[in-house]
């Protein structure tokens, strides 16, 4: 199957081809390997990861970014990673409605991706799906994920630029910024800057971030009014140039995850549980010895 090399406006048959290729790759169906082995990855697409707590305004921000980038005639793809938690169903429905206006834009492709929950966040095939989109010729590929621990870390290996979205009410989360988020964020956005406490929160965040002597921008936005979006886009574009020097690091992160997936694909967790249940009945059960034996016998 040949991937289309798209142009603006994207042709209806190309939308179909993209959707089909993504489905094959996402579900590892026949033809998926063939697509992946013939990707054209020389394009200069920018992969933007957007993560942050539920309801921070990530989708609204994506919407606003799409509007601005469309004015520049860019081709944009969005992968919205659905959280598996049923608590998010309400806002997911909201996402669909909010993003609906983009479905009429001939330069935009939007798809939601189910999480497998396996690694706590991102879908197992998200790296491959992004590369399919890159190969089709999109200029910007945006991946939205809800920040739930692991997925924030995973997104680093995937995206050229990781944007962490916070809100003025995230005061309590400042601890998590200290312990981890700082490493993954290339840009911090304080969204809902129309709310009380936004300036204080943004200033505290700035102080914290700049203590580490890094030059991570901290920007304020009001996504639903498209305020602060041009500043954010500028920061994204400035960062894209820097990201090039990180390429071997990013490629290593991706390779790591792909190898992990391939190595693990034959391991059936249910069977593993059965085996452990049986083995742990034995008197001198030892998990470390069990794991060693398991690896030697099964792989
Ligand atoms: N006051 C205010 N509300 C906003 C702003 N940006 C988004 N919202 C609202 O916040 C709510 C959540 O926005 P979403 O864009 O769905 O947030 P999200 O982070 O994508 O949510 P999940 O995908 O469920 O994690 C919506 O009702 C938005 O209209 C903002 O800048 N100010
Ligand atoms: Mg959302």
Coordinates of C-alpha atoms and ligand atoms in Angstrom, one line a residue:
X1 CA 0.0 0.0 0.0
X2 CA 1.4 3.4 -1.0
X3 CA 1.0 6.3 1.3
X4 CA -0.1 9.5 -0.3
X5 CA 2.1 12.5 -0.4
X6 CA -0.5 15.1 0.5
X7 CA -0.9 18.7 -0.6
X8 CA -3.2 21.5 0.5
X9 CA -6.1 21.0 0.1
X10 CA -6.0 17.3 1.1
X11 CA -7.9 15.2 -1.4
X12 CA -10.8 13.0 -0.2
X13 CA -9.1 9.9 -1.4
X14 CA -6.0 10.8 0.4
X15 CA -7.9 11.2 3.7
X16 CA -9.1 7.7 3.1
X17 CA -5.7 6.3 2.4
X18 CA -4.3 7.9 5.6
X19 CA -7.1 6.6 7.7
X20 CA -6.6 3.1 6.3
X21 CA -2.8 3.1 6.8
X22 CA -3.3 4.3 10.4
X23 CA -5.8 1.6 11.1
X24 CA -3.4 -1.1 9.7
X25 CA -0.5 0.2 11.7
X26 CA -2.5 0.8 14.9
X27 CA -3.8 -2.8 15.0
X28 CA -0.7 -4.4 13.5
X29 CA -2.7 -5.9 10.6
X30 CA -1.4 -7.4 7.4
X31 CA 0.4 -4.7 5.5
X32 CA 1.5 -2.7 8.5
X33 CA 5.1 -3.8 8.3
X34 CA 5.2 -3.1 4.6
X35 CA 4.0 0.5 5.3
X36 CA 6.5 1.0 8.1
X37 CA 9.4 -0.3 6.1
X38 CA 8.8 2.1 3.3
X39 CA 8.1 5.3 5.2
X40 CA 9.6 8.4 3.8
X41 CA 10.9 10.1 7.0
X42 CA 12.9 12.9 5.5
X43 CA 10.2 15.5 5.9
X44 CA 10.7 18.3 8.3
X45 CA 7.5 17.9 10.2
X46 CA 7.4 19.2 13.8
X47 CA 6.0 16.8 16.3
X48 CA 4.3 18.6 19.1
X49 CA 3.3 16.8 22.3
X50 CA 0.7 18.5 24.5
X51 CA 0.1 17.1 27.9
X52 CA -1.3 18.3 31.2
X53 CA -4.0 17.6 33.7
X54 CA -7.6 16.8 32.7
X55 CA -9.5 19.8 31.6
X56 CA -6.6 22.1 31.5
X57 CA -7.7 23.3 28.1
X58 CA -5.4 21.1 25.9
X59 CA -7.9 20.5 23.2
X60 CA -9.0 24.1 23.1
X61 CA -5.4 25.1 22.8
X62 CA -4.9 22.6 19.9
X63 CA -7.9 24.2 18.3
X64 CA -6.4 27.6 18.5
X65 CA -3.1 26.4 17.2
X66 CA -4.8 24.8 14.2
X67 CA -6.5 28.1 13.4
X68 CA -3.3 30.1 13.5
X69 CA -1.3 27.5 11.5
X70 CA -4.1 27.2 8.9
X71 CA -3.6 30.9 8.2
X72 CA 0.0 30.0 7.3
X73 CA -1.3 27.3 4.9
X74 CA 0.2 24.5 6.9
X75 CA -0.9 20.9 6.8
X76 CA -1.8 19.7 10.3
X77 CA -2.6 16.3 11.8
X78 CA -3.8 15.7 15.4
X79 CA -3.8 12.5 17.3
X80 CA -5.9 12.8 20.4
X81 CA -5.1 10.0 22.8
X82 CA -8.2 9.1 24.6
X83 CA -7.8 8.4 28.3
X84 CA -9.1 5.0 29.3
X85 CA -10.7 6.4 32.4
X86 CA -14.4 6.6 32.2
X87 CA -14.3 9.8 34.1
X88 CA -13.1 11.5 31.0
X89 CA -16.1 10.5 28.8
X90 CA -17.8 13.7 29.4
X91 CA -15.0 15.9 28.2
X92 CA -14.2 13.5 25.4
X93 CA -17.6 14.2 24.0
X94 CA -16.8 17.9 24.4
X95 CA -13.6 17.4 22.5
X96 CA -15.5 16.0 19.5
X97 CA -17.8 18.9 19.5
X98 CA -15.1 21.5 19.9
X99 CA -12.9 19.9 17.3
X100 CA -15.8 19.5 14.9
X101 CA -15.2 22.9 13.3
X102 CA -11.8 21.6 12.2
X103 CA -13.3 18.7 10.2
X104 CA -14.3 21.1 7.5
X105 CA -10.8 22.3 7.1
X106 CA -9.1 20.7 4.1
X107 CA -5.6 21.1 5.6
X108 CA -6.4 19.2 8.8
X109 CA -6.6 15.6 9.8
X110 CA -7.8 14.6 13.2
X111 CA -8.0 11.2 14.7
X112 CA -8.6 9.9 18.2
X113 CA -6.4 7.0 19.3
X114 CA -7.5 4.5 22.0
X115 CA -5.0 3.9 24.7
X116 CA -4.2 0.3 25.5
X117 CA -3.5 1.2 29.0
X118 CA -0.5 -1.1 28.9
X119 CA 2.1 1.5 29.6
X120 CA -0.2 3.7 31.6
X121 CA -0.7 6.3 28.9
X122 CA 0.1 6.4 25.2
X123 CA -1.1 3.8 22.8
X124 CA 1.4 1.1 21.9
X125 CA 1.5 2.2 18.3
X126 CA 1.6 5.9 18.6
X127 CA 5.2 6.2 17.5
X128 CA 4.4 4.4 14.3
X129 CA 1.2 6.3 13.7
X130 CA 3.1 9.6 14.0
X131 CA 5.6 8.4 11.5
X132 CA 2.9 7.5 9.0
X133 CA 1.6 11.0 9.3
X134 CA 5.1 12.4 8.9
X135 CA 5.6 10.3 5.8
X136 CA 2.4 11.7 4.3
X137 CA 3.9 15.2 4.4
X138 CA 2.1 17.0 7.3
X139 CA 4.0 20.0 8.5
X140 CA 2.7 19.8 12.1
X141 CA 1.7 16.7 14.0
X142 CA 0.1 17.4 17.3
X143 CA -0.3 14.6 19.9
X144 CA -2.6 15.4 22.8
X145 CA -2.4 13.2 25.9
X146 CA -3.8 13.6 29.4
X147 CA -0.9 13.9 31.8
X148 CA -1.2 10.9 34.0
X149 CA 2.4 10.2 35.1
X150 CA 3.9 7.7 32.7
X151 CA 2.4 9.1 29.5
X152 CA 4.1 12.4 30.2
X153 CA 7.4 10.7 30.2
X154 CA 6.6 8.6 27.2
X155 CA 5.7 11.7 25.1
X156 CA 9.2 12.9 25.4
X157 CA 10.6 10.2 23.2
X158 CA 7.8 10.8 20.7
X159 CA 7.6 14.6 20.3
X160 CA 10.2 17.1 19.2
X161 CA 8.6 19.6 21.5
X162 CA 6.7 18.9 24.6
X163 CA 4.3 21.5 25.9
X164 CA 3.0 21.1 29.4
X165 CA -0.3 22.9 30.1
X166 CA -1.1 24.0 33.6
X167 CA -3.9 26.2 35.0
X168 CA -3.8 28.7 37.8
X169 CA -5.5 26.2 40.1
X170 CA -2.5 23.8 39.6
X171 CA -0.9 25.3 42.7
X172 CA -0.8 21.9 44.4
X173 CA 0.9 20.4 41.4
X174 CA 3.9 22.6 41.7
X175 CA 5.5 19.7 43.6
X176 CA 5.1 17.4 40.6
X177 CA 6.7 20.1 38.4
X178 CA 9.7 19.9 40.7
X179 CA 9.9 16.2 40.5
X180 CA 9.8 15.3 36.9
X181 CA 7.7 17.6 34.8
X182 CA 10.6 20.0 34.6
X183 CA 12.6 17.4 32.7
X184 CA 10.0 16.8 30.1
X185 CA 8.6 20.3 29.4
X186 CA 10.2 22.3 26.6
X187 CA 7.5 25.0 27.0
X188 CA 5.1 25.6 30.0
X189 CA 1.8 27.1 29.2
X190 CA -0.4 28.6 32.0
X191 CA -3.8 28.4 30.3
X192 CA -7.0 29.9 31.7
X193 CA -5.0 33.1 32.3
X194 CA -8.3 34.9 32.6
X195 CA -8.7 33.2 36.0
X196 CA -7.8 34.6 39.4
X197 CA -4.3 33.8 40.5
X198 CA -2.9 33.3 37.0
X199 CA -0.2 35.9 37.4
X200 CA 0.9 34.7 40.7
X201 CA 1.0 31.1 39.5
X202 CA 2.8 32.0 36.3
X203 CA 5.4 34.0 38.3
X204 CA 6.0 31.2 40.8
X205 CA 6.3 28.7 38.0
X206 CA 8.8 31.0 36.2
X207 CA 10.9 31.3 39.4
X208 CA 10.9 27.6 39.9
X209 CA 11.8 26.8 36.3
X210 CA 14.5 29.4 36.0
X211 CA 16.1 28.3 39.2
X212 CA 17.3 25.3 37.3
X213 CA 19.0 27.8 35.0
X214 CA 17.1 26.4 32.0
X215 CA 15.5 28.7 29.5
X216 CA 12.2 27.0 29.3
X217 CA 9.6 29.6 28.3
X218 CA 6.6 30.0 30.6
X219 CA 3.7 31.5 28.6
X220 CA 0.2 32.6 29.5
X221 CA -2.7 31.8 27.3
X222 CA -6.5 32.1 27.2
X223 CA -7.1 29.3 24.8
X224 CA -10.9 29.8 24.3
X225 CA -10.2 33.4 23.3
X226 CA -7.1 32.6 21.2
X227 CA -5.0 34.9 23.4
X228 CA -1.3 34.2 23.7
X229 CA -1.4 31.8 20.8
X230 CA 0.9 33.7 18.5
X231 CA 3.5 33.9 21.3
X232 CA 3.2 30.2 21.8
X233 CA 3.6 29.5 18.1
X234 CA 6.7 31.7 18.1
X235 CA 8.2 29.7 21.0
X236 CA 7.4 26.5 19.2
X237 CA 9.1 27.6 16.0
X238 CA 12.2 28.9 18.0
X239 CA 12.4 25.6 19.7
X240 CA 12.1 23.5 16.5
X241 CA 15.5 24.7 15.5
X242 CA 17.1 23.7 18.8
X243 CA 15.4 20.3 18.7
X244 CA 17.4 19.3 15.7
X245 CA 20.5 18.9 17.8
X246 CA 18.6 16.5 20.1
X247 CA 17.9 14.1 17.3
X248 CA 20.1 11.2 18.3
X249 CA 18.6 11.4 21.8
X250 CA 15.1 11.4 20.5
X251 CA 15.8 8.6 18.0
X252 CA 17.3 6.5 20.8
X253 CA 14.2 7.0 23.0
X254 CA 12.0 5.9 20.1
X255 CA 14.2 2.9 19.3
X256 CA 14.2 1.9 22.9
X257 CA 10.4 1.8 23.0
X258 CA 10.1 0.0 19.7
X259 CA 12.6 -2.7 20.8
X260 CA 10.8 -3.0 24.1
X261 CA 7.5 -3.6 22.2
X262 CA 9.0 -6.2 19.9
X263 CA 10.7 -8.0 22.7
X264 CA 7.6 -8.1 24.8
X265 CA 5.0 -8.9 22.1
X266 CA 5.1 -12.7 22.7
X267 CA 4.5 -12.4 26.4
X268 CA 1.0 -13.1 27.4
X269 CA 0.3 -11.4 30.7
X270 CA -2.6 -13.7 31.6
X271 CA -0.5 -16.8 31.1
X272 CA 2.3 -15.2 33.1
X273 CA -0.1 -14.6 35.9
X274 CA -1.2 -18.3 35.8
X275 CA 2.4 -19.4 35.8
X276 CA 3.2 -17.2 38.7
X277 CA 0.1 -18.4 40.6
X278 CA 1.3 -22.0 40.1
X279 CA 4.9 -21.3 40.9
X280 CA 4.2 -19.2 43.9
X281 CA 2.5 -22.3 45.5
X282 CA 5.9 -24.0 45.6
X283 CA 7.8 -23.7 48.9
X284 CA 10.9 -22.0 47.8
X285 CA 9.4 -19.6 45.2
X286 CA 11.6 -16.7 44.3
X287 CA 10.5 -14.1 41.8
X288 CA 13.9 -13.4 40.5
X289 CA 14.7 -17.0 39.8
X290 CA 11.3 -17.3 38.3
X291 CA 11.9 -14.4 35.9
X292 CA 15.3 -15.8 34.9
X293 CA 13.8 -19.2 34.1
X294 CA 10.9 -17.6 32.3
X295 CA 13.1 -15.6 30.0
X296 CA 15.3 -18.6 29.3
X297 CA 12.4 -20.9 28.5
X298 CA 10.1 -18.6 26.6
X299 CA 12.3 -16.3 24.5
Ligands
LIG1 N1 -11.9 30.3 31.4 C1 -11.2 29.6 30.5 N2 -11.7 28.4 30.1 C2 -11.0 27.7 29.2 C3 -9.8 28.1 28.6 N3 -9.4 27.2 27.8 C4 -10.3 26.2 27.8 N4 -11.3 26.5 28.7 C5 -12.4 25.6 29.0 O1 -12.0 24.5 29.8 C6 -12.7 23.3 29.6 C7 -11.8 22.2 29.3 O2 -11.2 22.4 28.0 P1 -10.5 21.2 27.1 O3 -9.9 21.9 26.0 O4 -11.5 20.2 26.8 O5 -9.5 20.7 28.1 P2 -8.5 19.4 27.9 O6 -7.3 19.6 28.7 O7 -8.4 19.0 26.5 O8 -9.4 18.3 28.7 P3 -9.2 16.7 28.6 O9 -8.8 16.3 27.2 O10 -10.4 16.1 29.1 O11 -8.0 16.4 29.6 C8 -13.7 23.7 28.4 O12 -14.9 24.0 29.0 C9 -13.0 24.9 27.8 O13 -14.0 25.8 27.2 C10 -9.4 29.4 29.1 O14 -8.3 29.9 28.6 N5 -10.1 30.1 30.0
LIG2 MG1 -8.8 17.2 25.4

